[in-house]
Coordinates of C-alpha atoms and ligand atoms in Angstrom, one line a residue:
X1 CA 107.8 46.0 54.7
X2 CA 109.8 46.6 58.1
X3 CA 110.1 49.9 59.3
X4 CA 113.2 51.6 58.1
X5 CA 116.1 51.3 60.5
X6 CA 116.9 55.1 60.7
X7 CA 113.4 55.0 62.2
X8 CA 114.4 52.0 65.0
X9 CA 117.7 54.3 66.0
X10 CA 115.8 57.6 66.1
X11 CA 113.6 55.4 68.9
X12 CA 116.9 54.6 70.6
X13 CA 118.2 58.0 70.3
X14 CA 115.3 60.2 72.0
X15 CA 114.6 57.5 74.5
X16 CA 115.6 59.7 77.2
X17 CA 113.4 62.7 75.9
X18 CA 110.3 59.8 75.6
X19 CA 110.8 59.5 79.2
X20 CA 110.5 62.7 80.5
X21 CA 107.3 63.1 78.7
X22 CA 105.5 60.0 80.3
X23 CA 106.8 61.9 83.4
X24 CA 104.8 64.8 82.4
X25 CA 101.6 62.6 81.4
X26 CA 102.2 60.8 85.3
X27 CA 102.4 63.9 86.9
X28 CA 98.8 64.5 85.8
X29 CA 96.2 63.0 88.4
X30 CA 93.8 61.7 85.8
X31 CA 91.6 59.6 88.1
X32 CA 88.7 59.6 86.3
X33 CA 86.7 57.4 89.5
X34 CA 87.7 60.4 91.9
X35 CA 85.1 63.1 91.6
X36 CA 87.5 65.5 93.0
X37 CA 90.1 64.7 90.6
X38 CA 88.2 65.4 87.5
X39 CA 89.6 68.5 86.6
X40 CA 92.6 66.6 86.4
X41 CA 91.5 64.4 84.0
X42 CA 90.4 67.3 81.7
X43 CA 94.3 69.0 81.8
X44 CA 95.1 65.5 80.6
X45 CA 93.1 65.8 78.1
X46 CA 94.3 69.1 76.8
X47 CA 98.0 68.1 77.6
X48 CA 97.1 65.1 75.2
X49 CA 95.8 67.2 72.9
X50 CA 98.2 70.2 72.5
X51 CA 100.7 66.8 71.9
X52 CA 98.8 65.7 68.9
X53 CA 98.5 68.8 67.7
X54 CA 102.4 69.6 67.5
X55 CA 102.9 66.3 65.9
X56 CA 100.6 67.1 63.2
X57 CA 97.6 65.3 64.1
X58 CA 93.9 67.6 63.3
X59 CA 92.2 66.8 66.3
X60 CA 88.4 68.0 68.2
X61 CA 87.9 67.7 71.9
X62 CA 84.0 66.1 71.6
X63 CA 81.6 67.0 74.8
X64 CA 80.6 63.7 76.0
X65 CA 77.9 65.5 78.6
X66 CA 76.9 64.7 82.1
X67 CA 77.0 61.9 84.3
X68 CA 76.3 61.3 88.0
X69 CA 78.9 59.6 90.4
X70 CA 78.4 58.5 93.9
X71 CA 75.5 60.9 93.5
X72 CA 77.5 63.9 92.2
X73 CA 76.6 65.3 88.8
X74 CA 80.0 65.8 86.4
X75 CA 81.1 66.6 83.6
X76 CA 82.4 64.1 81.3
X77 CA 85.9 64.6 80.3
X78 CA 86.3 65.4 76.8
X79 CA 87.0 62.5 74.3
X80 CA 90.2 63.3 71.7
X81 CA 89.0 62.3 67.7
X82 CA 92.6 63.1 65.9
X83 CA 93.5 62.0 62.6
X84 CA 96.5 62.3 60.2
X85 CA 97.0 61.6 56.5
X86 CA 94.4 61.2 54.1
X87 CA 95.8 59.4 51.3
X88 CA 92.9 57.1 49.8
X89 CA 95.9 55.0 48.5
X90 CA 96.8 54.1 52.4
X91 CA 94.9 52.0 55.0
X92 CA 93.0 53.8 58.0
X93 CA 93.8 51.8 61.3
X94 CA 91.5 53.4 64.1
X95 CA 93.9 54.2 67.4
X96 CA 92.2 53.8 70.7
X97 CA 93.3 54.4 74.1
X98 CA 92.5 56.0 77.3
X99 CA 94.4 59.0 79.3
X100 CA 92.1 58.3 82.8
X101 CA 94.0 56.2 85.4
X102 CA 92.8 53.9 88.4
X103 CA 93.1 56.0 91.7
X104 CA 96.5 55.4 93.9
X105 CA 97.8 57.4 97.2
X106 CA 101.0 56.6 98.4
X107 CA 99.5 55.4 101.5
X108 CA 97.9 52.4 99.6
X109 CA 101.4 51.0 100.3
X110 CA 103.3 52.7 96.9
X111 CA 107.4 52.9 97.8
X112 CA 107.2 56.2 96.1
X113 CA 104.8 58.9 95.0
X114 CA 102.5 57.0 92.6
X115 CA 102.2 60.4 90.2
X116 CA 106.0 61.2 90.0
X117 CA 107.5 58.7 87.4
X118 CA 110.8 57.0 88.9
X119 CA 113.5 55.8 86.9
X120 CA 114.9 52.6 88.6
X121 CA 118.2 51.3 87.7
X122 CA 116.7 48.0 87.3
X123 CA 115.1 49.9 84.2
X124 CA 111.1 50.3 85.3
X125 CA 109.7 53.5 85.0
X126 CA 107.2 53.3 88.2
X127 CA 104.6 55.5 88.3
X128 CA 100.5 55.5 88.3
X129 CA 99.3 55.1 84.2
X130 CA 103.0 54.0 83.2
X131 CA 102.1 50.7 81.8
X132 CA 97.9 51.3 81.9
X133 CA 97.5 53.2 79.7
X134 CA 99.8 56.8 79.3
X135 CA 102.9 54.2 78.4
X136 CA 101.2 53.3 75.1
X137 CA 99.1 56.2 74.4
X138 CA 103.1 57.8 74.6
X139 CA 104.2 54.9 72.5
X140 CA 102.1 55.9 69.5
X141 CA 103.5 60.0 70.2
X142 CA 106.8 58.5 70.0
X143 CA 106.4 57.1 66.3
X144 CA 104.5 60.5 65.1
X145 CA 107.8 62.7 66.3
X146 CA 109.8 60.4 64.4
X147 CA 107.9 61.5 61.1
X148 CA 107.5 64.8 62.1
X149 CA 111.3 65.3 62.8
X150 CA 112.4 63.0 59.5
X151 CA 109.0 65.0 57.7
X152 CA 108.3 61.0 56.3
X153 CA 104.8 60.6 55.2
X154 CA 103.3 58.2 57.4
X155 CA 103.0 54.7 56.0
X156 CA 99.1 54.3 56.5
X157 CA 96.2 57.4 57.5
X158 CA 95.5 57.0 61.5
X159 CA 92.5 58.3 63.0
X160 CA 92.7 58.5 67.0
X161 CA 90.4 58.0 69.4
X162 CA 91.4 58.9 72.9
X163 CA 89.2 58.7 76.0
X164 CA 89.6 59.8 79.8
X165 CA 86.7 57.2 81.6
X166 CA 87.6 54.3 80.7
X167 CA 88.7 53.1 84.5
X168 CA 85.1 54.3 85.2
X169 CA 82.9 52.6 82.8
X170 CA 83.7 54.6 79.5
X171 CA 80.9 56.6 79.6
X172 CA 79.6 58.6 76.5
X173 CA 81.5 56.4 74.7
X174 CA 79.7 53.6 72.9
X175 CA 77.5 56.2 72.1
X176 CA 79.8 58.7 70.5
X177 CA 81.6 55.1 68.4
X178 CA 78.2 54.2 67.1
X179 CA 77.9 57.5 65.6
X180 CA 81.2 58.5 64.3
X181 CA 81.0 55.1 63.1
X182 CA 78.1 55.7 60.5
X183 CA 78.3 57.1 56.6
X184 CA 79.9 60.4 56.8
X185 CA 81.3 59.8 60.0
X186 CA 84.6 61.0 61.9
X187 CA 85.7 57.0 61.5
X188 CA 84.5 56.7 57.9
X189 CA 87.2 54.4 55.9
X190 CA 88.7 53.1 58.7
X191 CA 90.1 49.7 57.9
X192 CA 91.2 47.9 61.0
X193 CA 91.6 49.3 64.4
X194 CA 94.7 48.5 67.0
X195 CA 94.5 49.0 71.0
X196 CA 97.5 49.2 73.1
X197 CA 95.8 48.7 76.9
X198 CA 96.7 45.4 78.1
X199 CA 99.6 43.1 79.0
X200 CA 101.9 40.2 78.1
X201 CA 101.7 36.9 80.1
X202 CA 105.0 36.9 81.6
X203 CA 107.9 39.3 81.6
X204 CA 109.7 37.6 78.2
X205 CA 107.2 36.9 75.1
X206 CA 105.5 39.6 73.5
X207 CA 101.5 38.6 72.6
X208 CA 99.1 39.5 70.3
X209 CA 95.3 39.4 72.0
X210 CA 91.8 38.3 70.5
X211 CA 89.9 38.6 73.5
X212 CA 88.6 40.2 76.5
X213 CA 86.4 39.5 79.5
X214 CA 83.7 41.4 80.1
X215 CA 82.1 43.5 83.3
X216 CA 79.3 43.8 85.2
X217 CA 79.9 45.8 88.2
X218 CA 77.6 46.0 91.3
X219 CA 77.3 48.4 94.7
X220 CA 74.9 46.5 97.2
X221 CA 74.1 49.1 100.4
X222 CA 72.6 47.9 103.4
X223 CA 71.1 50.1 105.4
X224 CA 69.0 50.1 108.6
X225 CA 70.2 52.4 111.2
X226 CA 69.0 56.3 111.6
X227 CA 72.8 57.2 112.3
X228 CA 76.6 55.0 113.2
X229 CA 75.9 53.4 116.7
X230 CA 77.8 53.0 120.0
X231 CA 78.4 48.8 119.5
X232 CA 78.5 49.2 123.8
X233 CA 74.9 50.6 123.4
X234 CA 73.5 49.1 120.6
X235 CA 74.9 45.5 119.9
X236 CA 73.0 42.5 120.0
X237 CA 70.3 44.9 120.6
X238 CA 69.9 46.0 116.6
X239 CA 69.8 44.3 113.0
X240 CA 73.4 45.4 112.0
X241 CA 73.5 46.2 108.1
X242 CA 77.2 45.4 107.9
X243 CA 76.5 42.0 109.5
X244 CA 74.1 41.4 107.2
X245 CA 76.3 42.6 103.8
X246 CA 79.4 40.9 104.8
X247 CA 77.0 37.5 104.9
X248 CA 75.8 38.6 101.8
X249 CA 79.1 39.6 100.0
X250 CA 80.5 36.2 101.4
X251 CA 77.9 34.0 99.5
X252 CA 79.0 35.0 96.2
X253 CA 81.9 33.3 95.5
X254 CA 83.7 30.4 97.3
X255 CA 87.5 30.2 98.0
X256 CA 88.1 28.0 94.7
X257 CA 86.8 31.1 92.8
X258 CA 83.5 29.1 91.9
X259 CA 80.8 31.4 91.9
X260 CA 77.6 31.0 94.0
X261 CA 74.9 32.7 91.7
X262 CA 73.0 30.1 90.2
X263 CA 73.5 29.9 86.3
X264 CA 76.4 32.0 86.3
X265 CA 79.0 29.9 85.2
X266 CA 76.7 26.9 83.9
X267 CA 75.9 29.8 81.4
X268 CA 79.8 28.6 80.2
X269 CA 80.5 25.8 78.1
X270 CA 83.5 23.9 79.4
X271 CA 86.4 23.7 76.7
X272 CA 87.5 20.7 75.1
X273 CA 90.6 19.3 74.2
X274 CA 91.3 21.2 70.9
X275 CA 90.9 24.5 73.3
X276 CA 93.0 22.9 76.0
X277 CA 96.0 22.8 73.7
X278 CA 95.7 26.4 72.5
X279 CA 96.2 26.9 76.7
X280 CA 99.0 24.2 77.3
X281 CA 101.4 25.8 74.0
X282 CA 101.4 29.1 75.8
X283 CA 104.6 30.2 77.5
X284 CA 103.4 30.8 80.9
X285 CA 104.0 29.0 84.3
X286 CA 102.3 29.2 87.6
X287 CA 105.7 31.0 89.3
X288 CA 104.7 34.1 86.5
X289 CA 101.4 34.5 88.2
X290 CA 102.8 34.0 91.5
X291 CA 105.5 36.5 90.9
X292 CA 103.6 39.3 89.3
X293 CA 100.6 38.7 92.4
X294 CA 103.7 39.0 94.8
X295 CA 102.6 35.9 96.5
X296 CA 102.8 32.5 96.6
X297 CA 98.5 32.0 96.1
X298 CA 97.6 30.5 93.0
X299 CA 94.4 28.8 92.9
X300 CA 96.0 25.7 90.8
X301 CA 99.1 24.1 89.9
X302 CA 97.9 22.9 86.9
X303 CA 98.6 25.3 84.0
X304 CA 96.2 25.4 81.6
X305 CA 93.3 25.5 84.6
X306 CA 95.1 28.5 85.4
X307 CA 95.2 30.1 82.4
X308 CA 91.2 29.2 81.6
X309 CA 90.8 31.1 85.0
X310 CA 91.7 34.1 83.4
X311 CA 91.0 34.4 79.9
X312 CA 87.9 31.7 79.6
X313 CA 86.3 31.6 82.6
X314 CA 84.2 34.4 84.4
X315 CA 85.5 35.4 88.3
X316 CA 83.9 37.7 90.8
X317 CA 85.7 39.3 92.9
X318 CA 84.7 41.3 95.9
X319 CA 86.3 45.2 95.7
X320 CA 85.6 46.7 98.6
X321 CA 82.9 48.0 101.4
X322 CA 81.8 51.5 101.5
X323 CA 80.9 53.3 104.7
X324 CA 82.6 50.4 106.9
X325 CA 85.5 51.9 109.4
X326 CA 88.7 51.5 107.6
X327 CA 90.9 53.8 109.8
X328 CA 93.8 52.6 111.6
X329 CA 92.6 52.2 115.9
X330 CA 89.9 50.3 117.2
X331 CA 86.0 52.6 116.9
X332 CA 83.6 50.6 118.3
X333 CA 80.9 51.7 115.9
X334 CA 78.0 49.7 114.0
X335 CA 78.1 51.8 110.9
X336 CA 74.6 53.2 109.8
X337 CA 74.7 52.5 106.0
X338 CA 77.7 50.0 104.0
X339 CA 77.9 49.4 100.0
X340 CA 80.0 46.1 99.0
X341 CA 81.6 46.8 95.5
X342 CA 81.9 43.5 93.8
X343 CA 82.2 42.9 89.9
X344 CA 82.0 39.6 87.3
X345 CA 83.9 39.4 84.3
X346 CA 82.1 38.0 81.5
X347 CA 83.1 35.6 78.8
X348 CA 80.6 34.6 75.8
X349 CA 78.4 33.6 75.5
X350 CA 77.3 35.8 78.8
X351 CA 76.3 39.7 78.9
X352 CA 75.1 41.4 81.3
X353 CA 72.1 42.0 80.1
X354 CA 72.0 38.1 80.7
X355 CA 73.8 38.0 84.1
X356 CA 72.3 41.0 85.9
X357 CA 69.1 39.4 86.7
X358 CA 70.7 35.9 88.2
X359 CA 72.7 38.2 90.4
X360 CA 69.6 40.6 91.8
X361 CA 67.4 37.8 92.2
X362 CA 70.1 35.8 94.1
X363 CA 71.0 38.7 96.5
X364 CA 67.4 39.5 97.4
X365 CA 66.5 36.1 98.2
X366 CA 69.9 35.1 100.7
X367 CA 69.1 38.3 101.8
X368 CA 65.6 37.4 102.7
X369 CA 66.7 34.2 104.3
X370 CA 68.4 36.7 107.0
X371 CA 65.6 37.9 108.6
X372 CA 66.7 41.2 108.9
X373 CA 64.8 44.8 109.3
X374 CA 67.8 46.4 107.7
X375 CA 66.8 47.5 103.9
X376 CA 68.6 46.1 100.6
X377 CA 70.1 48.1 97.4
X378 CA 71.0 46.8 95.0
X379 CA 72.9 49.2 91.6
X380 CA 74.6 48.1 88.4
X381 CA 77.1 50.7 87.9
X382 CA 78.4 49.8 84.9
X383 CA 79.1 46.9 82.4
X384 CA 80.4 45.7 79.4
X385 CA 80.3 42.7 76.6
X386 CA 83.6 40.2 76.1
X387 CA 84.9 40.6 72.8
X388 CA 86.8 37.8 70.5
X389 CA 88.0 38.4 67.3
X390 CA 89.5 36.5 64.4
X391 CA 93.1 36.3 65.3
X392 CA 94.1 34.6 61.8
X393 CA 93.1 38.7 59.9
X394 CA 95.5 40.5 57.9
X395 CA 95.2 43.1 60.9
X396 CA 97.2 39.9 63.1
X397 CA 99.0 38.9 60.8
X398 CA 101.1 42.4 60.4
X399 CA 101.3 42.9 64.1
X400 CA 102.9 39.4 64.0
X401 CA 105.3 40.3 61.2
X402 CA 106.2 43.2 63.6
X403 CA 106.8 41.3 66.2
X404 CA 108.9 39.5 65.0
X405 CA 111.2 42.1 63.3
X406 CA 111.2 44.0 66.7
X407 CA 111.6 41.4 69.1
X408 CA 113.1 38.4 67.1
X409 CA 110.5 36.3 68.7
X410 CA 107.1 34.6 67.8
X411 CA 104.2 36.5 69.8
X412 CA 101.9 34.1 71.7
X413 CA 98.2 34.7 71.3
X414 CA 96.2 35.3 74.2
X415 CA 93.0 36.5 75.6
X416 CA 93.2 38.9 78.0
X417 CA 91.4 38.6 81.6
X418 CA 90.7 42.6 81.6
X419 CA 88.3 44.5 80.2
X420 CA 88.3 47.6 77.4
X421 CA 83.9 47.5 77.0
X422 CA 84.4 49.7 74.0
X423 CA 86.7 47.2 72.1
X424 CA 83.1 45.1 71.1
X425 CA 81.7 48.9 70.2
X426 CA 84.6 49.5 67.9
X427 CA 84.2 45.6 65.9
X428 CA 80.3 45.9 65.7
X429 CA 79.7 49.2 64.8
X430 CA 82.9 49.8 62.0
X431 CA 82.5 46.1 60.9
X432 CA 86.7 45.7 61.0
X433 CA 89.1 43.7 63.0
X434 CA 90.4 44.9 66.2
X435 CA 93.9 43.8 67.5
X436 CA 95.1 44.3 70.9
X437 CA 98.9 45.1 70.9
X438 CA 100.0 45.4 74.3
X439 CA 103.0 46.9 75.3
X440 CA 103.6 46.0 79.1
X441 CA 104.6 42.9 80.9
X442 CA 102.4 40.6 82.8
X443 CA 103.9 41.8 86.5
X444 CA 103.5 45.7 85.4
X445 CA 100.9 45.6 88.3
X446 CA 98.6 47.8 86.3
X447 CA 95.5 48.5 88.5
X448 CA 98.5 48.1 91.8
X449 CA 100.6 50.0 93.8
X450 CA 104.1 50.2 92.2
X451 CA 102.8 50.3 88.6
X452 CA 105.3 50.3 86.1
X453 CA 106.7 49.9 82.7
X454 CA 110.0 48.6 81.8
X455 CA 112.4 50.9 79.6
X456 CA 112.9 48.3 77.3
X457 CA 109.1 47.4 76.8
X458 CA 108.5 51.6 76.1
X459 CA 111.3 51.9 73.9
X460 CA 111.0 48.5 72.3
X461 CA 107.4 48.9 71.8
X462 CA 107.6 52.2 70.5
X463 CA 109.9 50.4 67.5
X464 CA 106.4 47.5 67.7
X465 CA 103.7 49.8 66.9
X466 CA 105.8 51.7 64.0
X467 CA 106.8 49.1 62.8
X468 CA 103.1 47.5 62.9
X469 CA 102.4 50.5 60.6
X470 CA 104.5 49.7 58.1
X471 CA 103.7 45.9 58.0
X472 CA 100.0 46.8 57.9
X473 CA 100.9 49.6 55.0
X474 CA 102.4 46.2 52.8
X475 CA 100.4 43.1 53.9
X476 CA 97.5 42.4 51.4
X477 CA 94.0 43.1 52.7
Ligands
LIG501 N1 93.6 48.2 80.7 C1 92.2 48.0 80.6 C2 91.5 48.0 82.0 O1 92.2 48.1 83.0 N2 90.2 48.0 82.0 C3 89.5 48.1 83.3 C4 88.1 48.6 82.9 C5 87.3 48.9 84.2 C6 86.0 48.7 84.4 N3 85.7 49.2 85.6 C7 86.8 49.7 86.1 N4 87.8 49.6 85.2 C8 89.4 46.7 83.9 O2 89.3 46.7 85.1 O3 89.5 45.7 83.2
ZN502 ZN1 93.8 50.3 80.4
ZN503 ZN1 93.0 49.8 83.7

């Protein structure tokens, strides 16, 4: 059953209005990794909130307690449980998403200020959380105010679930999943669940996704030194601890992208032809991932290696140092204390309760071949499973059927290269297929400076996830 037409025009005709409110959820500084911007991440959630709530959705802000960050304790930001309709005649599809964003200053190299949204005439809407994740979450307000205003009974019951950590390890979540997820629970009935939070391939074919990587994230310090040092004073006179991570940090992967830690990627299977194919029918090309990196860098020219790369094979890649002089000028200092942030993404069969232990054994032994009198650290900060689900469910097939009456295309199917840890959480403990319905192109630099979101894909995939509703209200379980 497509969604009713006066339904795709009342999209059209508010589009402008739509806008202005992903303005408003932009303008919120929801970094949830920036300690001093956690306050900001709880006015999202109440601005979230007090949204649902005049659209008619009963919703509780659930305490998720305490955790510590860079050795601060904080609060966890509230986690939004919403639901509307309760017609036992209906499916229950579960709606996740997450109101935290990654951090971004202008001076990260953004052309404009990351938290005011800016229309371009080209048609993006630029602006920090546009396309990851405030653009979908939006996209789902956008087809409740079309009920609301029309008073249409909804086509199935929806039960929300909204979080503001995910860019930081969605902690308190799993937790709070497994036991909403139990007999009596806030997610009782729920047939299928759907997640907006990740992207297309290119800029041109929509996709439905049945996978994820997962994470394991690390901080390695190095420390030695009482205090920073005068290099004039001190050098070759001291064990230097960011001499000694940079050797570190540059012995875990190579410049192919093969990683160094022994058994990491023999834990992998390689794929065989019947796999290959599913990689060489999608529409992708290496100028897509050249454009949307900005650069002319990719690791291949072959295709389907390409595309393995990012949805079957783990990477590591190295983030960033901690404590190592980053200003502009030239300060001649050996820095006292540096952390390298590096992180794996994980495909099955690997975890990281599997991985973890390759990694800290590896570090502490190149780290003993270096002689050194600095001391070694070594933290998991946080993690996550990969996920893949049956892409041939009911739950599929209706987002397909959507897709199709939206966007006159067939969608390709796709795993994705991010990670959403809590997507595994949602398929284990309810026992239901998850779908991941992205809205957002491939070059929407999520993560980048100069996020953004086209028009077209928030407007158009505002019509995709109503209209996903009422193919999942018809299609036989
Ligand atoms: N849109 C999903 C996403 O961006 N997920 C993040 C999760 C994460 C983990 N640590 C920091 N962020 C991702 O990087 O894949
Ligand atoms: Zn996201
Ligand atoms: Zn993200």
């Amino acid at each position: 059953m497509a969604a009713p037409t006066e339904f795709l025009t009342y999209i059209d005709s508010k589009a402008d209005a739509f806008i202005q409110r992903l303005a408003d959820a932009v303008a919120i500084q929801s970094v949830s990794g920036d300690a001093k911007r956690r306050g900001e991440v709880v006015r999202m959630a109440h601005w979230l909130d007090g949204q649902l709530k005049a659209l008619g959705v009963e919703t509780k802000l659930v305490d998720l307690g305490k955790h510590v960050m860079d050795g601060v304790e904080l609060d966890l930001p509230p986690a939004i449980l919403g639901s509307i309709g309760n017609d036992p005649k209906k499916k229950t599809v579960l709606i996740y998403g997450h109101f935290d964003v990654q951090p971004a200053n202008k001076s990260d190299g953004w052309d404009t200020e990351p938290f005011e949204l800016v229309i371009k005439e080209n048609g993006q809407l630029v602006g920090r959380g546009s396309s990851d994740d405030k653009g979908p979450i939006l996209g789902w307000l956008n087809v409740l105010e079309y009920h609301r205003d029309n008073q249409k009974p909804l086509p199935v019951n929806i039960k929300f679930c909204f979080e503001g950590m995910e860019e930081s390890g969605s902690e308190g979540l799993d937790e709070l999943v497994e036991k909403e997820s139990k007999a009596g629970g806030y997610f009782e009935g729920v047939d299928c669940v759907c997640i907006s939070d990740n992207y297309w391939l290119n800029d041109r074919t929509p996709v439905l996704t049945y996978g994820l990587r997962g994470l394991t994230y690390f901080k390695v310090t190095v420390s030695g030194p009482g205090r920073d040092l005068h290099s004039g004073v001190f050098g070759r006179t001291v064990h230097e601890p960011m001499t000694d991570l940079i050797h570190l940090m540059g012995r875990l992967v190579d410049q192919q992208g093969n990683i160094l830690v022994p058994g990491v990627d023999e834990m992998v299977p390689p794929a065989d032809d019947e796999e290959k194919a599913i990689y060489e029918a999608l529409d992708y090309s290496i100028s897509d991932v050249e454009s949307a990196a900005g650069g002319q860098i990719s690791l291949t020219s072959n295709k389907v290696d390409l595309l393995m790369g990012r949805m079957r094979n783990p990477s590591l890649s190295l983030h960033g140092i901690e404590g190592a002089f980053s200003e502009p000028g030239a300060k001649t200092v050996i820095p006292a204390k540096v952390s390298g942030k590096f992180s794996i993404r994980l495909v099955p069969p690997q975890t990281p309760e599997a991985v973890n232990p390759l990694v800290i054994e590896y570090l502490k032994s190149e780290f003993a071949k270096l002689n050194t009198k600095n001391r070694l650290e070594i933290e998991g900060l946080h993690g996550g499973k990969p996920w893949v689900a049956d892409h041939k469910h009911w739950n599929f097939e209706a987002a397909k059927r959507a897709t199709r009456s939206v966007y006159k295309q067939e969608p390709d199917l796709t795993r994705e290269g991010g990670s959403i840890p809590v997507t595994l959480t949602f398929a284990e403990s309810l026992g239901v297929n998850v779908l991941l319905l992205p809205m957002g192109r491939g070059d929407d630099g999520a993560h980048s400076t100069n996020e953004k979101l086209d028009r077209s894909n928030f407007i158009e995939g505002s019509k995709l996830l109503g209209s996903y509703l009422y193919e999942l209200a018809a299609i036989s379980k």
